[in-house]
PDB file of C-alpha atoms in Angstrom:
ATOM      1  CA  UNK W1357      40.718 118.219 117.828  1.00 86.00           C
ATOM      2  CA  UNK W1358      38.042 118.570 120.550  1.00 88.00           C
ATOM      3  CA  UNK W1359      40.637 121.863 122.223  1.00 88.00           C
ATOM      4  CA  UNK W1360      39.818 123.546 118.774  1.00 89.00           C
ATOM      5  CA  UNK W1361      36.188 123.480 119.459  1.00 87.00           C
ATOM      6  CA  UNK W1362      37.019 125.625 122.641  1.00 85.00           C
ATOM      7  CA  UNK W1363      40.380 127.182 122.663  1.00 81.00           C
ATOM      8  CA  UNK W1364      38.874 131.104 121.846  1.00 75.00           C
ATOM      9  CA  UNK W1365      35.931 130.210 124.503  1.00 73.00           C
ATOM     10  CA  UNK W1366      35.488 132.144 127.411  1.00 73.00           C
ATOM     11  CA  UNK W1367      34.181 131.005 130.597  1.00 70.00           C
ATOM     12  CA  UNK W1368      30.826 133.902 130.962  1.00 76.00           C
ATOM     13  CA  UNK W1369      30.391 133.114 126.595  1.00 80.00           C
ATOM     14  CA  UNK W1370      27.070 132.062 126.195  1.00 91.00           C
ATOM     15  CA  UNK W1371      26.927 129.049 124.171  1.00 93.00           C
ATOM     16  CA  UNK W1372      24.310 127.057 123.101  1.00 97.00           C
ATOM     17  CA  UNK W1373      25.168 122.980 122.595  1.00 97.00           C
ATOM     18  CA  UNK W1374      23.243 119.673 120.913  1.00 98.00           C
ATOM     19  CA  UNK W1375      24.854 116.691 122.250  1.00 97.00           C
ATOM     20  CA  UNK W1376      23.377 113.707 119.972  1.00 96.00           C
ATOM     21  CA  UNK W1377      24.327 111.005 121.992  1.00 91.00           C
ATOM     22  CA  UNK W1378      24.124 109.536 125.407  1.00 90.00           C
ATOM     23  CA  UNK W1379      23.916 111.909 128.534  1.00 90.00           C
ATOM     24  CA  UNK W1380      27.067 111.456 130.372  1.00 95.00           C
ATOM     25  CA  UNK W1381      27.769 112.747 133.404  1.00 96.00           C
ATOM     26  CA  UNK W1382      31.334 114.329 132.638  1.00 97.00           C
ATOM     27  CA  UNK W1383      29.698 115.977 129.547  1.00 96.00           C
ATOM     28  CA  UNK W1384      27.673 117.870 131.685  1.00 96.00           C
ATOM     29  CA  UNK W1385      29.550 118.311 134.583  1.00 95.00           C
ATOM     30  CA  UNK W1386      32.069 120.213 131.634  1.00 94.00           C
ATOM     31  CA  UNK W1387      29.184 122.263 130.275  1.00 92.00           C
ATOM     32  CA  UNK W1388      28.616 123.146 133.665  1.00 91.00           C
ATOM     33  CA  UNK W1389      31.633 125.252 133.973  1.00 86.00           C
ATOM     34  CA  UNK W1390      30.481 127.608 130.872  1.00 86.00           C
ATOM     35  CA  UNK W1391      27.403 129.526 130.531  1.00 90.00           C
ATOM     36  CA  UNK W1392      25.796 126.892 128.688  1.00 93.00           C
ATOM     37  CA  UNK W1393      22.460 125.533 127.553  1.00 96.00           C
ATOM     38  CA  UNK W1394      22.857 122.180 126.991  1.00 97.00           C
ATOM     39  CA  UNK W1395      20.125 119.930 124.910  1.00 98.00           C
ATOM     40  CA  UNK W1396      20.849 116.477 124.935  1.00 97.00           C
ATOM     41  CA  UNK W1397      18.941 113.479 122.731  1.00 95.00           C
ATOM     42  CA  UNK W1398      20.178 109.943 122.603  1.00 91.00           C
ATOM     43  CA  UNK W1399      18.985 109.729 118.561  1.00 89.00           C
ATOM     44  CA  UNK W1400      20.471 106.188 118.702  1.00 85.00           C
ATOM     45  CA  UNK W1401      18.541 105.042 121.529  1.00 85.00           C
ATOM     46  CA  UNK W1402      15.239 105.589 119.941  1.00 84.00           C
ATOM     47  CA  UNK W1403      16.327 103.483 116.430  1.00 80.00           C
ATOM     48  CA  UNK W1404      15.358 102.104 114.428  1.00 78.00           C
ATOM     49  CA  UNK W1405      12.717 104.404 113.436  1.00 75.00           C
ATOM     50  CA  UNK W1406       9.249 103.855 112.920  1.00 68.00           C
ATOM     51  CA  UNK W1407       9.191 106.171 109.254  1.00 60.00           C
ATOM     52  CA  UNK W1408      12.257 104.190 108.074  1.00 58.00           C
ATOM     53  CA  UNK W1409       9.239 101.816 105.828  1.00 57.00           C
ATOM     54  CA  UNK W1410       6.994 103.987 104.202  1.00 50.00           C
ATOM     55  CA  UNK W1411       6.128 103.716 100.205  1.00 52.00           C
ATOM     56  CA  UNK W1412       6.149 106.953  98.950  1.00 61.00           C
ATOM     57  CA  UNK W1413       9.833 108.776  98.812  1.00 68.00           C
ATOM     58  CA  UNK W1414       8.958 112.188  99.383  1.00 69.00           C
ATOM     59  CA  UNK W1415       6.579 110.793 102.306  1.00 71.00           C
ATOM     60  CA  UNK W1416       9.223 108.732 103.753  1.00 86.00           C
ATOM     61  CA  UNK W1417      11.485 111.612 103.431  1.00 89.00           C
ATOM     62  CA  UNK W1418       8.743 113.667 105.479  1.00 92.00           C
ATOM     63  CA  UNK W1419       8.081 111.234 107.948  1.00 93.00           C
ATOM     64  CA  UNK W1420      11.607 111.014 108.959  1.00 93.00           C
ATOM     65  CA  UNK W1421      12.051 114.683 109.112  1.00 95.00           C
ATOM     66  CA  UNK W1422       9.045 114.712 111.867  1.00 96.00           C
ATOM     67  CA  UNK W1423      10.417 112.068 113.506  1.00 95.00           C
ATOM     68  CA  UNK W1424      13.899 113.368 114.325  1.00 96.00           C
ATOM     69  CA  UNK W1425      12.250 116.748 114.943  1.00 96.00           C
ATOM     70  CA  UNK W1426       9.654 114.993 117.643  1.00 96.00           C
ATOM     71  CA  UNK W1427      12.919 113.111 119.245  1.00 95.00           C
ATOM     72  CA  UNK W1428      15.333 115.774 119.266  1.00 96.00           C
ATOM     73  CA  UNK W1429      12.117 118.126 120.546  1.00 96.00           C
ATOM     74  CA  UNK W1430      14.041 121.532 119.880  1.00 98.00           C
ATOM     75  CA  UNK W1431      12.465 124.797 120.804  1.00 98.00           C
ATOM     76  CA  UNK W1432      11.430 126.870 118.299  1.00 97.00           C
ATOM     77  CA  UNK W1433      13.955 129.647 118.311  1.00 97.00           C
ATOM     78  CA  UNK W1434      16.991 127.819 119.140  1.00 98.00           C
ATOM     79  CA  UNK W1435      20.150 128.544 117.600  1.00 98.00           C
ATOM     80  CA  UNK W1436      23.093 125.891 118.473  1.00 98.00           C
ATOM     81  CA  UNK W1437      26.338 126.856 118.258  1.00 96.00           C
ATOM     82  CA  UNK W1438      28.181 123.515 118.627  1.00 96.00           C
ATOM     83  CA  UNK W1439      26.647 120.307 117.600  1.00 98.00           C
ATOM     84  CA  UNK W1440      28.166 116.727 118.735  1.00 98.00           C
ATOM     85  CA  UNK W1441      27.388 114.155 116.665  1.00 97.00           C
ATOM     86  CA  UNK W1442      29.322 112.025 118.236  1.00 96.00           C
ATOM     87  CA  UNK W1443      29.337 108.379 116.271  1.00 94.00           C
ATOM     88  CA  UNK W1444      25.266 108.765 114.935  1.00 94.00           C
ATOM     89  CA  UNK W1445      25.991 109.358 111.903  1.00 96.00           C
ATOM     90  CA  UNK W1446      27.112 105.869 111.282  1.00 95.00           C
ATOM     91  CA  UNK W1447      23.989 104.600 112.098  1.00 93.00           C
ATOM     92  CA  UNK W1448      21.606 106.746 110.316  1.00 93.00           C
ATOM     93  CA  UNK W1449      22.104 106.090 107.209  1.00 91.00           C
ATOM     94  CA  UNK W1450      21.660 109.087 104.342  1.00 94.00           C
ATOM     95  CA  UNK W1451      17.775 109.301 104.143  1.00 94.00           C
ATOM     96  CA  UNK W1452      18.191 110.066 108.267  1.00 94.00           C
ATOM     97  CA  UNK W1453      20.847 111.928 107.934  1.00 96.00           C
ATOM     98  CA  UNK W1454      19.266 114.066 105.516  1.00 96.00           C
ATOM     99  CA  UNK W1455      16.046 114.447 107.126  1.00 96.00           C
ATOM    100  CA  UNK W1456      18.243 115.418 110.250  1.00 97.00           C
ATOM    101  CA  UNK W1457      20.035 118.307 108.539  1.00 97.00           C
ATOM    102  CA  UNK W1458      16.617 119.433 107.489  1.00 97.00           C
ATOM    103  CA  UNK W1459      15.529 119.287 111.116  1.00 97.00           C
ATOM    104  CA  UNK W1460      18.914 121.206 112.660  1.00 98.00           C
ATOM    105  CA  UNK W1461      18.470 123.981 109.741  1.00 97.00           C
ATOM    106  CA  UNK W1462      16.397 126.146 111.579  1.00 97.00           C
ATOM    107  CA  UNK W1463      18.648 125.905 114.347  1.00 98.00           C
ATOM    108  CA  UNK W1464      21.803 126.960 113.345  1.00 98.00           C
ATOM    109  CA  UNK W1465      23.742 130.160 112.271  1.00 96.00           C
ATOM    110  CA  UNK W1466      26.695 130.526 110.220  1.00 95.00           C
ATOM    111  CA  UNK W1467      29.843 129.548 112.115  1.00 92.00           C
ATOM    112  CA  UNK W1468      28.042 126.949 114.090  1.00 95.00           C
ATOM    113  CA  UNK W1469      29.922 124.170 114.773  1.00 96.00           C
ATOM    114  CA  UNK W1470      29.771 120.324 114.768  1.00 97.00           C
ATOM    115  CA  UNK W1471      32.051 117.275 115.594  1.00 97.00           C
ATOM    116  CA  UNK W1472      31.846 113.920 114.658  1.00 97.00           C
ATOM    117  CA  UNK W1473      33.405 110.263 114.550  1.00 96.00           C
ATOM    118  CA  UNK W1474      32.821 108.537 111.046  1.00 95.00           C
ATOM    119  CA  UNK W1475      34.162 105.185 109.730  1.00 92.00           C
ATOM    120  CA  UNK W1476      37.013 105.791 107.351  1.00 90.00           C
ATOM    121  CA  UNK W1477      35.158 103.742 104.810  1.00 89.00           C
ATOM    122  CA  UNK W1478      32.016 101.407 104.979  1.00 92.00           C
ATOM    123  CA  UNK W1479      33.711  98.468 105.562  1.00 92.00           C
ATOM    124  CA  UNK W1480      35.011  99.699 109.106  1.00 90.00           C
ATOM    125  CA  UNK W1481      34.457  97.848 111.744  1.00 89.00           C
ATOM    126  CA  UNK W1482      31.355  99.249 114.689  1.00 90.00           C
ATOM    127  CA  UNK W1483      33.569 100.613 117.640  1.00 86.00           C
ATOM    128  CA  UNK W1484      30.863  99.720 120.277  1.00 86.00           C
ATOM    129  CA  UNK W1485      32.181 103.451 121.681  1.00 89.00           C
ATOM    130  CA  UNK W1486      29.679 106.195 123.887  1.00 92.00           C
ATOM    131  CA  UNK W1487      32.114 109.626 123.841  1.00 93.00           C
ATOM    132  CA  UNK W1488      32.050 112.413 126.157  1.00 95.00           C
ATOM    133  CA  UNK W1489      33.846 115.261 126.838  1.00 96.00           C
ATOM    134  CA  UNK W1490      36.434 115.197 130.325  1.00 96.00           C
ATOM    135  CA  UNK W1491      37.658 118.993 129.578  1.00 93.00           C
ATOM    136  CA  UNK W1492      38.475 120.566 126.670  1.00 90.00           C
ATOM    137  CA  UNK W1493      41.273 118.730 125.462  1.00 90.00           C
ATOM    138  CA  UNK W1494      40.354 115.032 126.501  1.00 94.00           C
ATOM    139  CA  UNK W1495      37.423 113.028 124.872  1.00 94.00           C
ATOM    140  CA  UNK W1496      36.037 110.339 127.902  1.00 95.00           C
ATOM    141  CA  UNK W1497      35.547 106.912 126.377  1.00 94.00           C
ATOM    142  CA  UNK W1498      33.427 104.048 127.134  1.00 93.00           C
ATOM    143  CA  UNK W1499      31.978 100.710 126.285  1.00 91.00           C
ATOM    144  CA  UNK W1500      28.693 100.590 124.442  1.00 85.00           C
ATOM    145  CA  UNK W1501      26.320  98.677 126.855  1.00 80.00           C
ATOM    146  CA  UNK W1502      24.234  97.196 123.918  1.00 76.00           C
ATOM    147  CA  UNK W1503      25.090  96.392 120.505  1.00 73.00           C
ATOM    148  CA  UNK W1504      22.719  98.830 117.200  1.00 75.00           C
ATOM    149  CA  UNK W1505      21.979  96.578 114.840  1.00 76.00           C
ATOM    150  CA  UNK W1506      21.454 100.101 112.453  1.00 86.00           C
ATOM    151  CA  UNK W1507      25.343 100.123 112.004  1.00 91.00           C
ATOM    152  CA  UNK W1508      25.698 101.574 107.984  1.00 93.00           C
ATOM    153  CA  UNK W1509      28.853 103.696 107.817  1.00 94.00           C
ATOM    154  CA  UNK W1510      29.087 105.602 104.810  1.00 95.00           C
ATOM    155  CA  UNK W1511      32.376 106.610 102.625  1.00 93.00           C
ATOM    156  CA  UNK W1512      33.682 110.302 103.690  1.00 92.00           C
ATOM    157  CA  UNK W1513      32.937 111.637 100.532  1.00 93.00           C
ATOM    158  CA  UNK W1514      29.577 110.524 100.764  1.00 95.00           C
ATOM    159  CA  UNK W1515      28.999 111.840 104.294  1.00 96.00           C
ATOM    160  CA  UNK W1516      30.191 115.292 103.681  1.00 95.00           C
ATOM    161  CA  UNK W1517      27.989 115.406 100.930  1.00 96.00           C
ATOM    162  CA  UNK W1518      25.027 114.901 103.171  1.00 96.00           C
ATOM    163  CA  UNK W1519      25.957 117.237 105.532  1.00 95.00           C
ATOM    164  CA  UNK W1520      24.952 120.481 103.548  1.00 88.00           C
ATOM    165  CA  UNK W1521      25.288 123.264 105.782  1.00 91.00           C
ATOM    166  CA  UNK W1522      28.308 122.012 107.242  1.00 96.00           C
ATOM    167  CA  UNK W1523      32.227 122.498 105.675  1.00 96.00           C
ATOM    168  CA  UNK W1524      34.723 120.309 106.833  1.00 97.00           C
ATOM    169  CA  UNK W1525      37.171 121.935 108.485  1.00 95.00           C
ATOM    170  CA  UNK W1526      39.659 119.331 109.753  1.00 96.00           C
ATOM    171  CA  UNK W1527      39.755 115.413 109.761  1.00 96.00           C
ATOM    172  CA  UNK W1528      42.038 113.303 111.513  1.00 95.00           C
ATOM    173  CA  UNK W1529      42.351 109.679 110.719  1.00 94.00           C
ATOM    174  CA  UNK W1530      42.464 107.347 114.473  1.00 92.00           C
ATOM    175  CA  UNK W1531      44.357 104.336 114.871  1.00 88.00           C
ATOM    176  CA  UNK W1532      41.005 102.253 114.760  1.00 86.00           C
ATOM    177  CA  UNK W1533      40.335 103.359 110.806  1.00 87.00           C
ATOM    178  CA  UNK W1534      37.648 106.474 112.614  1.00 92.00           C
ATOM    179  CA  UNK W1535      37.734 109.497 111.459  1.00 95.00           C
ATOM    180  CA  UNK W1536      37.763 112.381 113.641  1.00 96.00           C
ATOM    181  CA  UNK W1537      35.593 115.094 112.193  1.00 97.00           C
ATOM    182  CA  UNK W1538      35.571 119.069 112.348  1.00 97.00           C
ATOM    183  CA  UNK W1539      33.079 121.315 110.719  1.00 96.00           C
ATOM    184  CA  UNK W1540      31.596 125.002 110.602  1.00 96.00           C
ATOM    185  CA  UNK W1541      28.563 125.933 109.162  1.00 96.00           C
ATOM    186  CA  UNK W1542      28.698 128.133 106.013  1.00 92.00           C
ATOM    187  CA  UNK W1543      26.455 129.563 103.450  1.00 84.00           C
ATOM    188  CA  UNK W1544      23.452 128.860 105.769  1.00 81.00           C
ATOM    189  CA  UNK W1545      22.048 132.369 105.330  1.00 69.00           C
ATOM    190  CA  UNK W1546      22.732 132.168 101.350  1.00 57.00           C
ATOM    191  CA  UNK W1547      20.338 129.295 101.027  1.00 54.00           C
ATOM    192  CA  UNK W1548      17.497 130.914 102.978  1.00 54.00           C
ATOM    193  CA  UNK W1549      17.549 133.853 100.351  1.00 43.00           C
TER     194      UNK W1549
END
């Protein structure tokens, strides 16, 4: 599915990516060859989180929110138009996923994209995987070098649900029970009204 991400791009397009995951060198050795600025944040190297205790709900719910904004450190004024996910999303949980979406808001425009891995269902089994991108058809793959002990997959359903800005557009089911995960951003500029 990754091709679909990039099959109407053009070499001089401006483009604007978040890569949520580890800083590979193919990933930016491919980003190199468009006219690209390219943020990258490990978000799963810097869990668990330090808000993920609090008391208070709506102060939890805060505290999160600042802490993914201070780790993913985004610009003011930044608008992304792809966003990899990668496999976070299985270890954030939906409190951090929420407060994420909160924190990309600002940052995106309607027809942003974003790609993902999810488990099929929560009893799937961690894939101990770190993706990046060879070209535009070919995912690189590699071992995980240390084990997350935040692993908390959420059902489909549920995951879409937390994703609020974004609309699944296609899902393809892998071999190893992973889903492979497609979206564009819609109705963004509805809810700011």
């Amino acid at each position: 599915m990754l091709q679909l991400l990039f099959e109407n791009l053009q070499a001089e397009q401006r483009l604007v990516v978040l890569n949520i995951g580890a800083a590979l060198p193919e990933t930016i050795r491919f980003f190199a060859n468009y006219r690209c600025k390219l943020y990258v944040t490990d978000l799963l190297a810097e869990l668990p989180l330090s808000a993920d205790s609090p008391s208070d709900e709506s102060e939890s719910q805060s505290k999160l929110e600042n802490e993914i904004a201070d780790i993913l450190s985004i610009p003011d004024g930044v608008i992304f138009d792809i966003v990899f996910f990668w496999e976070s999303l299985n270890y954030l949980g939906k409190d951090k996923i929420s407060a994420l979406m909160q924190v990309l808001k600002p940052h995106l425009h309607d027809n942003s994209k974003g790609h993902c891995f999810a488990a099929h269902n929560p009893e799937t089994a961690e894939a101990q995987i770190i993706y990046g991108i060879q070209d535009a058809g070919h995912l690189s793959v590699r071992p995980r070098s240390r084990v997350s002990p935040n692993y908390q997959p959420l059902s489909q359903r549920r995951l879409l649900s937390l994703l609020e800005y974004f609309t699944l557009d296609r899902s393809v089911l892998l071999r190893d029970q992973r889903l492979e995960l497609l979206f564009t951003v819609t109705g963004l500029q509805k809810s700011d009204q």
